[in-house]
Coordinates of C-alpha atoms in Angstrom, one line a residue:
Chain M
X1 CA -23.0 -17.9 62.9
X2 CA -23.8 -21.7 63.0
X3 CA -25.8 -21.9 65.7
X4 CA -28.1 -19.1 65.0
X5 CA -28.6 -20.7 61.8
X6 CA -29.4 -23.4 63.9
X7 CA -31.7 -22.1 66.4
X8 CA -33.9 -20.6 62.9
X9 CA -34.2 -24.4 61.4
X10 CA -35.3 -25.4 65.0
X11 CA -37.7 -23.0 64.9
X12 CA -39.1 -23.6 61.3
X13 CA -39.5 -27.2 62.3
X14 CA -41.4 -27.0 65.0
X15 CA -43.4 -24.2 63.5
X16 CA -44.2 -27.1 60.9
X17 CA -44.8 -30.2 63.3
X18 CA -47.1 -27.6 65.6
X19 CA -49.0 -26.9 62.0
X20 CA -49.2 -30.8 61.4
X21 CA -50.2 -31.7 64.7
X22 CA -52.9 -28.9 64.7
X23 CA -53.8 -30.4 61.9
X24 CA -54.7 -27.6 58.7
X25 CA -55.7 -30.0 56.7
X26 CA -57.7 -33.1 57.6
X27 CA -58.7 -32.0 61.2
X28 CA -62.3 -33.0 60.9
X29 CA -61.7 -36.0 58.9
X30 CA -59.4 -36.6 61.5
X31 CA -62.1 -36.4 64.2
X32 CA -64.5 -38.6 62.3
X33 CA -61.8 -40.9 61.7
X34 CA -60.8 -41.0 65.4
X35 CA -64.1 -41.8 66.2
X36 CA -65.4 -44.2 63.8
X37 CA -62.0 -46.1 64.3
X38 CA -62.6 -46.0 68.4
X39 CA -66.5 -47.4 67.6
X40 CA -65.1 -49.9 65.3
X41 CA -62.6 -51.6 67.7
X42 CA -65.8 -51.8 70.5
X43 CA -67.8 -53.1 68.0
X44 CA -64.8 -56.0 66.8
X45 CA -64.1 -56.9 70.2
X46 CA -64.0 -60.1 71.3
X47 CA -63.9 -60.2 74.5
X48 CA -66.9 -57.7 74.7
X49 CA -69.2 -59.7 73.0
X50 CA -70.2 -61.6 75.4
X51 CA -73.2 -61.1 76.7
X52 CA -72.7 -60.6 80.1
X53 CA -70.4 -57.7 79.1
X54 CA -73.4 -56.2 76.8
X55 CA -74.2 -53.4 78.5
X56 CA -70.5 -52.4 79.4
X57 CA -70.1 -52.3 76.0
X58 CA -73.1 -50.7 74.8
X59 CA -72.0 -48.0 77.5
X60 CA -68.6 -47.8 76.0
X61 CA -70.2 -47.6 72.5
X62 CA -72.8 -44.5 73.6
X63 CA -69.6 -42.5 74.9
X64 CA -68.1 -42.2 71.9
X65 CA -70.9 -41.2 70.4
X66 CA -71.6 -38.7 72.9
X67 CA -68.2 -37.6 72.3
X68 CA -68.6 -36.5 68.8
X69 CA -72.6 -35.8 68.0
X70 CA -73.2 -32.3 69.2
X71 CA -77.3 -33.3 70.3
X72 CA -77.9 -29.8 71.1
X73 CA -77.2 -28.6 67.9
X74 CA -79.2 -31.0 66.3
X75 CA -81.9 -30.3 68.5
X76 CA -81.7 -26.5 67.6
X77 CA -81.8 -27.2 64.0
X78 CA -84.3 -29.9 63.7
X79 CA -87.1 -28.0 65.8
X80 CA -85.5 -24.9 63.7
X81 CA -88.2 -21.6 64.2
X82 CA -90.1 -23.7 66.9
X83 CA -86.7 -23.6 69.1
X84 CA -86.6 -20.3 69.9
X85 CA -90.7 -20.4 71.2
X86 CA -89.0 -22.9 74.0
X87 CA -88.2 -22.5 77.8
X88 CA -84.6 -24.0 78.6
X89 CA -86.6 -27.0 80.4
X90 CA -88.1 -27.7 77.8
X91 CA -85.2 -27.0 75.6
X92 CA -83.2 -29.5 77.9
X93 CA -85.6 -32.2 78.1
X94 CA -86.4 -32.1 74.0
X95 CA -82.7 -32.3 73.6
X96 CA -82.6 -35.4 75.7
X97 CA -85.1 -37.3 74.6
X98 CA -84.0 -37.0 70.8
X99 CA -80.8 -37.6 71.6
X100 CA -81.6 -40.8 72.9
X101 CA -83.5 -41.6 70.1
X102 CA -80.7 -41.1 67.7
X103 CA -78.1 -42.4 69.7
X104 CA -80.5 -45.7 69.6
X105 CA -80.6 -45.2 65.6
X106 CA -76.9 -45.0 65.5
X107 CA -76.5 -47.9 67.9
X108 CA -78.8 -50.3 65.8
X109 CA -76.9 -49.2 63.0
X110 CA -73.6 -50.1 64.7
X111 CA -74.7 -52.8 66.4
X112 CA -75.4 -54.8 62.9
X113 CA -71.6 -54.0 61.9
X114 CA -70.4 -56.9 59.5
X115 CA -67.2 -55.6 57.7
X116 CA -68.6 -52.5 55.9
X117 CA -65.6 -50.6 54.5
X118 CA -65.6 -47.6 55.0
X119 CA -63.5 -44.9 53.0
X120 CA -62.8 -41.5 53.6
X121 CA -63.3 -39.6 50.3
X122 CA -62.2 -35.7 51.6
X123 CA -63.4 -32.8 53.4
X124 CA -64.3 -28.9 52.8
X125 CA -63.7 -26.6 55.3
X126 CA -65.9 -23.3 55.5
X127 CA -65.0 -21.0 59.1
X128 CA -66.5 -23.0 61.5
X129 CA -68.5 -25.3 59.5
X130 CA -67.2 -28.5 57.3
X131 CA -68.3 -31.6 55.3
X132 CA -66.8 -35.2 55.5
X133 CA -67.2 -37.3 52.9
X134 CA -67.3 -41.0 53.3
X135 CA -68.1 -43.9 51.5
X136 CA -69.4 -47.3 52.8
X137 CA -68.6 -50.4 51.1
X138 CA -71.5 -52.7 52.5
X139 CA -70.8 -56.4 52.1
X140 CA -73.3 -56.8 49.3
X141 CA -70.7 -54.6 47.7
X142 CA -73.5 -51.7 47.7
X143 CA -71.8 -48.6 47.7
X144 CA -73.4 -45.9 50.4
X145 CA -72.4 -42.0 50.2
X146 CA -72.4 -40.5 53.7
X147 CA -71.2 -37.1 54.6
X148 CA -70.9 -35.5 58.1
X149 CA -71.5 -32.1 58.8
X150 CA -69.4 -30.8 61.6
X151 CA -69.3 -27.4 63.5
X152 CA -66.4 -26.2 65.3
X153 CA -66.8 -26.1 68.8
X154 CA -63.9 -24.5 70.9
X155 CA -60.9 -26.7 69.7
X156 CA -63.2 -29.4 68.7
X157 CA -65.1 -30.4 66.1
X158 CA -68.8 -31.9 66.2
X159 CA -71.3 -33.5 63.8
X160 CA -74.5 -31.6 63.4
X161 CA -76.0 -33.9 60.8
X162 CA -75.6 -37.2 58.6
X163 CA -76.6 -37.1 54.9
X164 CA -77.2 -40.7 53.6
X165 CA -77.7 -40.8 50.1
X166 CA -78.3 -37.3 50.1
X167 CA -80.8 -37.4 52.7
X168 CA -80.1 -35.7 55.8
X169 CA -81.1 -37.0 59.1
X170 CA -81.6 -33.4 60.4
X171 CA -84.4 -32.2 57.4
X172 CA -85.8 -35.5 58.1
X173 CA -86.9 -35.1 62.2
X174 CA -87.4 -31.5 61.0
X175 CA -90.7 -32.4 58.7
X176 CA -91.4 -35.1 61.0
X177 CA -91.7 -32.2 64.3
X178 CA -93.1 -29.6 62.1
X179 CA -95.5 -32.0 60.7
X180 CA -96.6 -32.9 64.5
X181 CA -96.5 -29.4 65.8
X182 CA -98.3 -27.6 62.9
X183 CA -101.5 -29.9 64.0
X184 CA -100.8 -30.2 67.9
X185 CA -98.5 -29.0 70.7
X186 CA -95.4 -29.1 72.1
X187 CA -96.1 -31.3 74.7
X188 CA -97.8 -33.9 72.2
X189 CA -94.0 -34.2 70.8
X190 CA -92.5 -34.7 73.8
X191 CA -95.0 -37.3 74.5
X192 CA -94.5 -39.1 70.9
X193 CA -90.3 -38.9 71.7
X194 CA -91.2 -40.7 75.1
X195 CA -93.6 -43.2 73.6
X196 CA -90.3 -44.2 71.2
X197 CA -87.3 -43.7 73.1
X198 CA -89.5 -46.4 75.4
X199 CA -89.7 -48.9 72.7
X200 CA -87.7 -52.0 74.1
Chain O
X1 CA -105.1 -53.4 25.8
X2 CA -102.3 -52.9 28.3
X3 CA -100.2 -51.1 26.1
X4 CA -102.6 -48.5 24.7
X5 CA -103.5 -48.0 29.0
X6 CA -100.2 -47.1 29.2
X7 CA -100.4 -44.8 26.2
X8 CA -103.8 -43.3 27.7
X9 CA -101.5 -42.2 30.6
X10 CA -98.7 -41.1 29.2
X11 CA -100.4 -39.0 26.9
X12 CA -102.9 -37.7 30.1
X13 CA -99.9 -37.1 32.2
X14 CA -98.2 -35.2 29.5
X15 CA -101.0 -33.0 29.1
X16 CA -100.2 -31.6 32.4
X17 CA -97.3 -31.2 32.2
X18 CA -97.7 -27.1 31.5
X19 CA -99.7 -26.7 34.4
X20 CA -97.3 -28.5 36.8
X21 CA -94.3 -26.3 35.1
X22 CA -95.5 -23.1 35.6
X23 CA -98.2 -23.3 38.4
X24 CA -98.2 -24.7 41.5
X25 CA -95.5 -24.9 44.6
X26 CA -93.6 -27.5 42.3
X27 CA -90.8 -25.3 41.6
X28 CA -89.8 -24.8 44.6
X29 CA -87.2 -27.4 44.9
X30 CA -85.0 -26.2 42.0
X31 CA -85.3 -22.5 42.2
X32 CA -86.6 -21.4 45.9
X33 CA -83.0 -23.0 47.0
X34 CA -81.3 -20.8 44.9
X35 CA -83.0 -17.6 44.5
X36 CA -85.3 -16.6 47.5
X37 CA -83.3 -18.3 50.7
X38 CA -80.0 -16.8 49.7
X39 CA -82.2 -13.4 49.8
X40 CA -83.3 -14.0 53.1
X41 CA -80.1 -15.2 54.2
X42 CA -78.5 -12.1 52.8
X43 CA -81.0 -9.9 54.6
X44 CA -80.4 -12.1 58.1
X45 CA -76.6 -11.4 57.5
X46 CA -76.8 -7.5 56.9
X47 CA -79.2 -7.8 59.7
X48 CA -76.9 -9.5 62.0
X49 CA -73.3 -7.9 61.0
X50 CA -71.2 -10.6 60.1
X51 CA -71.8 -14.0 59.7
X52 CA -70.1 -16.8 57.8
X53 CA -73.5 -18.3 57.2
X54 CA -73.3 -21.9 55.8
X55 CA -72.1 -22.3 51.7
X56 CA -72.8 -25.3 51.4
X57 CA -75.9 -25.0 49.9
X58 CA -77.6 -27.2 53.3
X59 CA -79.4 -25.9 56.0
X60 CA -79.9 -22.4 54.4
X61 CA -82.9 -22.0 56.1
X62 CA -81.3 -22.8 59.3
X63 CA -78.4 -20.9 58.8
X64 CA -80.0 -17.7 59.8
X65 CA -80.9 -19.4 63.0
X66 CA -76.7 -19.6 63.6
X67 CA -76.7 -16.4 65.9
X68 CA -78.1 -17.7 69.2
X69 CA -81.3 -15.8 70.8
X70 CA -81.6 -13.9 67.4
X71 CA -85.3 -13.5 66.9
X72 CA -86.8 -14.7 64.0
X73 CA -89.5 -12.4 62.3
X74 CA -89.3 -14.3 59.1
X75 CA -91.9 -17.4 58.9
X76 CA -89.9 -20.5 58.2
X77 CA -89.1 -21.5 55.0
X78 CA -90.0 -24.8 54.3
X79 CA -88.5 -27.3 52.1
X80 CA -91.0 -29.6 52.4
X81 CA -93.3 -31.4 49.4
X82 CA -96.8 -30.5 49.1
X83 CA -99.1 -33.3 50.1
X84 CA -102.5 -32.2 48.8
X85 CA -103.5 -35.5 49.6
X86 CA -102.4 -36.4 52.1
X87 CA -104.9 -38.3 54.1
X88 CA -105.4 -40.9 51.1
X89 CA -101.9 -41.0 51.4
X90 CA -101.8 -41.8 54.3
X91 CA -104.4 -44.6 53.7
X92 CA -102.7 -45.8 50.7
X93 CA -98.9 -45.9 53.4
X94 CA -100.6 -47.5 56.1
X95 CA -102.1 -50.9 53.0
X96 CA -98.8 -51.0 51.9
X97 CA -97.5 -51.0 55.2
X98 CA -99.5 -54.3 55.9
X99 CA -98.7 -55.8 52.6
X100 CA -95.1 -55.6 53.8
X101 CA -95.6 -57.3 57.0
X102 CA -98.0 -59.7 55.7
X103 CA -97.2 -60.7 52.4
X104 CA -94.2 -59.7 51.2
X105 CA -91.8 -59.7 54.4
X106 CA -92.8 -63.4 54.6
X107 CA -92.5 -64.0 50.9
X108 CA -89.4 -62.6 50.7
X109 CA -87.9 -64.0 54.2
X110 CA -88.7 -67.5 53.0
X111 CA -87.2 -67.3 49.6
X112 CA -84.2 -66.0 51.5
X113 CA -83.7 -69.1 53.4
X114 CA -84.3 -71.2 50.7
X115 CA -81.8 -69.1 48.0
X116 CA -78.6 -68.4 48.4
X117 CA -77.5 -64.7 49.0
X118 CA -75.5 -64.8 45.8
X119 CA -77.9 -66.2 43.2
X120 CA -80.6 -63.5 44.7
X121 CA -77.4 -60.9 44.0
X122 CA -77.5 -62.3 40.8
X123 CA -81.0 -62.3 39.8
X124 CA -80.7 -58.3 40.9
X125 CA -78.5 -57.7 38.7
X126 CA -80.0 -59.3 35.7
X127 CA -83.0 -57.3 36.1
X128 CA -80.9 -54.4 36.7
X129 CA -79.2 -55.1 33.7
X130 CA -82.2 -55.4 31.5
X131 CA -83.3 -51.9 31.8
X132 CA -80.6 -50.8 30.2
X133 CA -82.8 -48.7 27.6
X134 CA -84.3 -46.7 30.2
X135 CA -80.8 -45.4 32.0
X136 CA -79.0 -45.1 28.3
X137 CA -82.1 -42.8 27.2
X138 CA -82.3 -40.4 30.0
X139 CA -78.2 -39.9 30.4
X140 CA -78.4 -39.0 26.6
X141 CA -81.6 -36.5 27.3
X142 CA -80.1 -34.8 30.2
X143 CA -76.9 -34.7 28.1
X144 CA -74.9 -36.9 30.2
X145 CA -73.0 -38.4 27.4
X146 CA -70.2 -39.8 29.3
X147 CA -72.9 -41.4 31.5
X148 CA -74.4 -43.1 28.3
X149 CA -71.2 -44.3 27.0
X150 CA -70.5 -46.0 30.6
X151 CA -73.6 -47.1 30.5
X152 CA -73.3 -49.0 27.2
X153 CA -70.2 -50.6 28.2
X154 CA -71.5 -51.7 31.5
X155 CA -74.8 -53.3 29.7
X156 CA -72.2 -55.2 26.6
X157 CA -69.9 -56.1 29.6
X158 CA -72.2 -57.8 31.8
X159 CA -74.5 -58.6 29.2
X160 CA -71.9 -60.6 27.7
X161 CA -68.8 -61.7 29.9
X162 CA -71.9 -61.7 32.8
X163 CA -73.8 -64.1 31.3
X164 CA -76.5 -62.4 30.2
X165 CA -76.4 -59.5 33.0
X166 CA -76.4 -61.9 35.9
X167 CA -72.9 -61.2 37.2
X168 CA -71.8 -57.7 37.0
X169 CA -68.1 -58.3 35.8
X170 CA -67.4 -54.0 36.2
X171 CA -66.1 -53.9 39.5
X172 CA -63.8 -57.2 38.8
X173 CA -62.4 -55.7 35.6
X174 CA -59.1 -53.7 35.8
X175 CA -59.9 -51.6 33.3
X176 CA -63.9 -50.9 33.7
X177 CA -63.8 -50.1 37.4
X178 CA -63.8 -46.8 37.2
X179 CA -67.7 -46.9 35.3
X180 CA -70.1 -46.4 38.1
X181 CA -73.1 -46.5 37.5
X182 CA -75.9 -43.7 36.3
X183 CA -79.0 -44.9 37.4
X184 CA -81.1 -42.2 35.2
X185 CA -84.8 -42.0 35.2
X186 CA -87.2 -40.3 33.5
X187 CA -88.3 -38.3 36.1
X188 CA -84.6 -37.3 37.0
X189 CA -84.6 -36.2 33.3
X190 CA -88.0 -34.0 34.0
X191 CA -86.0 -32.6 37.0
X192 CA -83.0 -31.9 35.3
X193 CA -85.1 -29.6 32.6
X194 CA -86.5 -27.8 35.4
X195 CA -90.1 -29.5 36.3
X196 CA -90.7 -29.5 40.0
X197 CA -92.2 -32.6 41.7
X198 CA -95.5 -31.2 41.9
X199 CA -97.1 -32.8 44.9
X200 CA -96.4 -36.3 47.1
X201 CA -98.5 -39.6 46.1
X202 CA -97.5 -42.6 47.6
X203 CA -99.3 -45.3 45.3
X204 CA -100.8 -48.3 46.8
X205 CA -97.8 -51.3 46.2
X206 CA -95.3 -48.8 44.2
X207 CA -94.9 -47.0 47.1
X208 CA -93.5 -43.8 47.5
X209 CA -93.9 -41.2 44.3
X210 CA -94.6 -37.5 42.9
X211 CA -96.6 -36.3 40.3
X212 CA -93.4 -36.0 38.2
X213 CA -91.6 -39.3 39.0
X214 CA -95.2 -41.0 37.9
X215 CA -95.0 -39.2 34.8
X216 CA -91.3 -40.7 34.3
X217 CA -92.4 -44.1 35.7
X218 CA -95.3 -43.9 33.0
X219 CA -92.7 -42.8 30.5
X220 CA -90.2 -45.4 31.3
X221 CA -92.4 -48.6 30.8
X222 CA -91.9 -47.9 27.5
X223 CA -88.6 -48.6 27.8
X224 CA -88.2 -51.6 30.1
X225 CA -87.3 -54.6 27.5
X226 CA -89.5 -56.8 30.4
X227 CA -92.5 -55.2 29.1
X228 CA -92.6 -56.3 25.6
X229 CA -90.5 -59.5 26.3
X230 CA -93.5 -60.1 28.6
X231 CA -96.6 -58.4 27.1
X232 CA -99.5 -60.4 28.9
X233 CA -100.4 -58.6 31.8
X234 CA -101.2 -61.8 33.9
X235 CA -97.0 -62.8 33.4
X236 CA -95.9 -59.8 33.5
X237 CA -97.3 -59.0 36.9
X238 CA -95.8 -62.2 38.1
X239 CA -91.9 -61.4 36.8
X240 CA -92.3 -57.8 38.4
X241 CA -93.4 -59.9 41.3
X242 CA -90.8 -62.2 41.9
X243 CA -88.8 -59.3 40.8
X244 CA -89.7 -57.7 44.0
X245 CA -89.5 -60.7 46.1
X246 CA -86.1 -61.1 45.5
X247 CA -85.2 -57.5 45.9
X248 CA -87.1 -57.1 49.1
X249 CA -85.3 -60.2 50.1
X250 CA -81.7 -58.1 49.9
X251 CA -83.2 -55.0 51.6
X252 CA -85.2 -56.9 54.8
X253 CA -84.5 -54.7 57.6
X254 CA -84.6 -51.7 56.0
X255 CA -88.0 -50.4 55.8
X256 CA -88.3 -51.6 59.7
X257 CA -85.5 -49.3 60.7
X258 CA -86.7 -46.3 59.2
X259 CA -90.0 -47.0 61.2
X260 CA -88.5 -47.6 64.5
X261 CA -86.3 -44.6 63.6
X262 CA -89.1 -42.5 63.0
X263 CA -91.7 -40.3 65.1
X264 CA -94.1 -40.3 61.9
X265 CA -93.1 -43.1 59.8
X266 CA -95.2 -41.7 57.0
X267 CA -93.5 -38.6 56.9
X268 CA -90.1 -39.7 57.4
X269 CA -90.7 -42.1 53.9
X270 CA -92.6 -39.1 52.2
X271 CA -89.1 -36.7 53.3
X272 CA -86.5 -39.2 52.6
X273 CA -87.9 -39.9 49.1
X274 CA -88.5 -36.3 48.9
X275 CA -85.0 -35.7 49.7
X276 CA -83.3 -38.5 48.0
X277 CA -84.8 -37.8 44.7
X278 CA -84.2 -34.3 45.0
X279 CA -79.9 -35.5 45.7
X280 CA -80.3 -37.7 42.5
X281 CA -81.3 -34.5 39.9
X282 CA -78.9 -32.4 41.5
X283 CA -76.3 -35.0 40.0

């Protein structure tokens, strides 16, 4: 008798530590989280501040990024109707280039890190799409609203777009490649993201 | 003579009001989200079988796009603001761009090394404080009445206990913390009652505007204590000035990322104030 009861509260546990480690609630926060935190400690280090260790760490900096900014997507969604006209080359190289150019964006942003909090505020969950909120505490005590946008992926969850004060960086590039390609061509885009992923 | 100027526009801007209300693509912002875009993404969906779509109010337009290779018969719906003129726009970005780099990023980059970030904080906030009227107004006229209340607070608080709106005692107090702010406009009110933005203007040295928010920042003036404290226009112009100056001097950096950021500076400003005042209605 005992030990079936026994093998059934086994069960239940693990049941709930699987469910806690798969995390139902939280995962994308989590992800975010996981991350920020990962960007924060490159950022705080001391040891890789000195400049002769700049571009390790700028390297170390742009993988985590990489890890959790899904550039295709953003790609897809900022050249939105335009996307589909487009051969995978071109498809391939577009989604380099402008991923360059916002890894750059977030790196500059990163790179002037002086203590910001930063607070996670919660998270909605639709199928395979979620929000992050997050405040940011700068040291001007300015508060900042940002929210991430993820999209599952597999078992994995990636940020599609950053709102900033309610501005989203994704509608942004969008009015800035329609406004481009409704006057000139696709090539004439790819030569403007060249000309600024160039820039220093 | 300044004051009745200021009546002349008010009174000119009013009068088109109607036409701005019920003609033009002004509306879209408020009711195209809603109404036509859910349509089409209804159509896409019944179209496509099942599809969770994206309910989050963002990216409707894009969330048809979410099935791969689907084709796209639809021409794209864009949330964009219409720019009727757009090439004196253009003109008018491109002056004030150059008044940034040469007048006022130097004006306000000295004044920086010379003052203290604190007192500049603090000079912020007293101007910030003063236009108490125009936030207290427009949370009462969009019927935010908690918002009016915290506003009242704030300004006896720091108007008070923050010597005269120079220290903003909220966030230190245990029991006022909770009072953010509600930084209402008039042209937020205009939103909230259901006027679109009507087109884009960016005004030579305001910057960035609509046909709406210049209505509200018309409106307002009425309302900001600085402009009958200081009535002459010659002293006027000078506190809205140093006024600037000093809040430049907190935001230096800024305005150069979202150029190096940006393929099409202009357009990137005209969208992020397009967008971010659009955010600020919907709350």
């Amino acid at each position: 008798m005992i030990p079936k009861y026994l093998f059934q509260s086994i069960l239940i546990l693990f049941i709930l530590l699987a469910m806690k480690a798969h995390g139902w609630a939280g995962e994308p926060t989590d992800k975010i989280k996981l991350t920020s935190d990962k960007i924060l400690s490159i950022v705080t280090d001391q040891n890789l501040k000195d400049p002769a260790r700049a571009k390790e760490r700028k390297a170390l900096i742009r993988k985590a990024v990489d890890e959790r900014f899904d550039w295709a997507e953003m790609s897809r969604r900022s050249l939105a109707v335009y996307w589909a006209k487009r051969t995978p080359e071109e498809k391939k190289e577009f989604v380099s280039l402008y991923g360059q150019l916002l890894e750059r964006t977030y790196l500059d942003k990163v790179e002037g890190y002086s203590g910001e909090k930063v607070i996670y505020e919660g998270e909605s969950i639709d199928g395979d799409f979620a929000i992050v909120n997050v405040k940011i505490v700068t040291l001007k005590n300015v508060e900042i609203p940002v929210q991430y946008r993820l999209l599952k992926k597999g078992n994995n969850w990636l940020v599609y777009d950053i709102i900033i004060e309610g501005v989203s960086l994704v509608n942004n590039y969008r009015a800035q490649f329609n406004s481009i390609l409704a006057r000139s061509s696709f090539a004439e885009l790819i030569k403007k993201l060249k000309e600024k992923t160039d820039e220093k | 003579m300044k004051r009745s100027l200021l009546f002349f526009l008010l009174f000119a801007s009013w009068m088109m009001i109607p036409s701005v209300i019920y003609g033009i693509p002004s509306d879209r912002e408020l009711t195209v989200d809603q109404g036509i875009l859910e349509t089409v993404v209804d159509q896409r969906m019944a179209q496509s079988g099942s599809h969770s779509g994206d309910s989050y109010g963002h990216g409707i337009v894009i969330a048809g796009l979410e099935k791969k290779d689907e084709p796209l018969e639809e021409e794209p719906i864009e949330d964009v603001i219409a720019d009727p003129l757009e090439p004196l726009n253009r003109a008018f970005f491109h002056f004030n761009d150059k008044l940034y780099f040469w007048l006022l990023k130097p004006l306000a980059t000295g004044y920086e090394t010379v003052v203290p970030q604190p007192l500049r904080v603090s000079v912020r906030n007293f101007f910030y404080n003063l236009v108490f009227p125009v936030r207290f107004l427009n949370c009462l006229l969009q019927g935010k009445f908690q918002g009016a209340e915290i506003e009242f607070v704030r300004f006896i608080a720091n108007s008070t206990a923050g010597f005269a709106g120079f220290v903003d005692v909220v966030p230190y107090s245990p029991t006022l913390k909770e009072y953010q702010r509600y930084e209402e406009d008039l042209g937020q009110t205009l939103g909230v009652y259901g006027m679109g933005p009507g087109f884009y203007i960016n005004w030579p040295i305001l910057g960035p505007s609509t046909l709406r928010d210049t209505v509200g920042f018309v409106g307002d003036a009425f309302l900001d204590p600085m402009n009958y404290m200081v009535p002459r226009t010659k002293y006027n112009i000078s506190v809205k000035s140093y006024e600037t100056v000093n809040k430049t001097s907190l935001t230096l950096g800024e305005y150069e990322d979202l150029k190096r950021a940006a393929i099409d500076p202009y357009v990137s400003l005209r969208d992020a104030y397009y967008q971010y005042r659009k955010n600020k209605i919907r709350k």
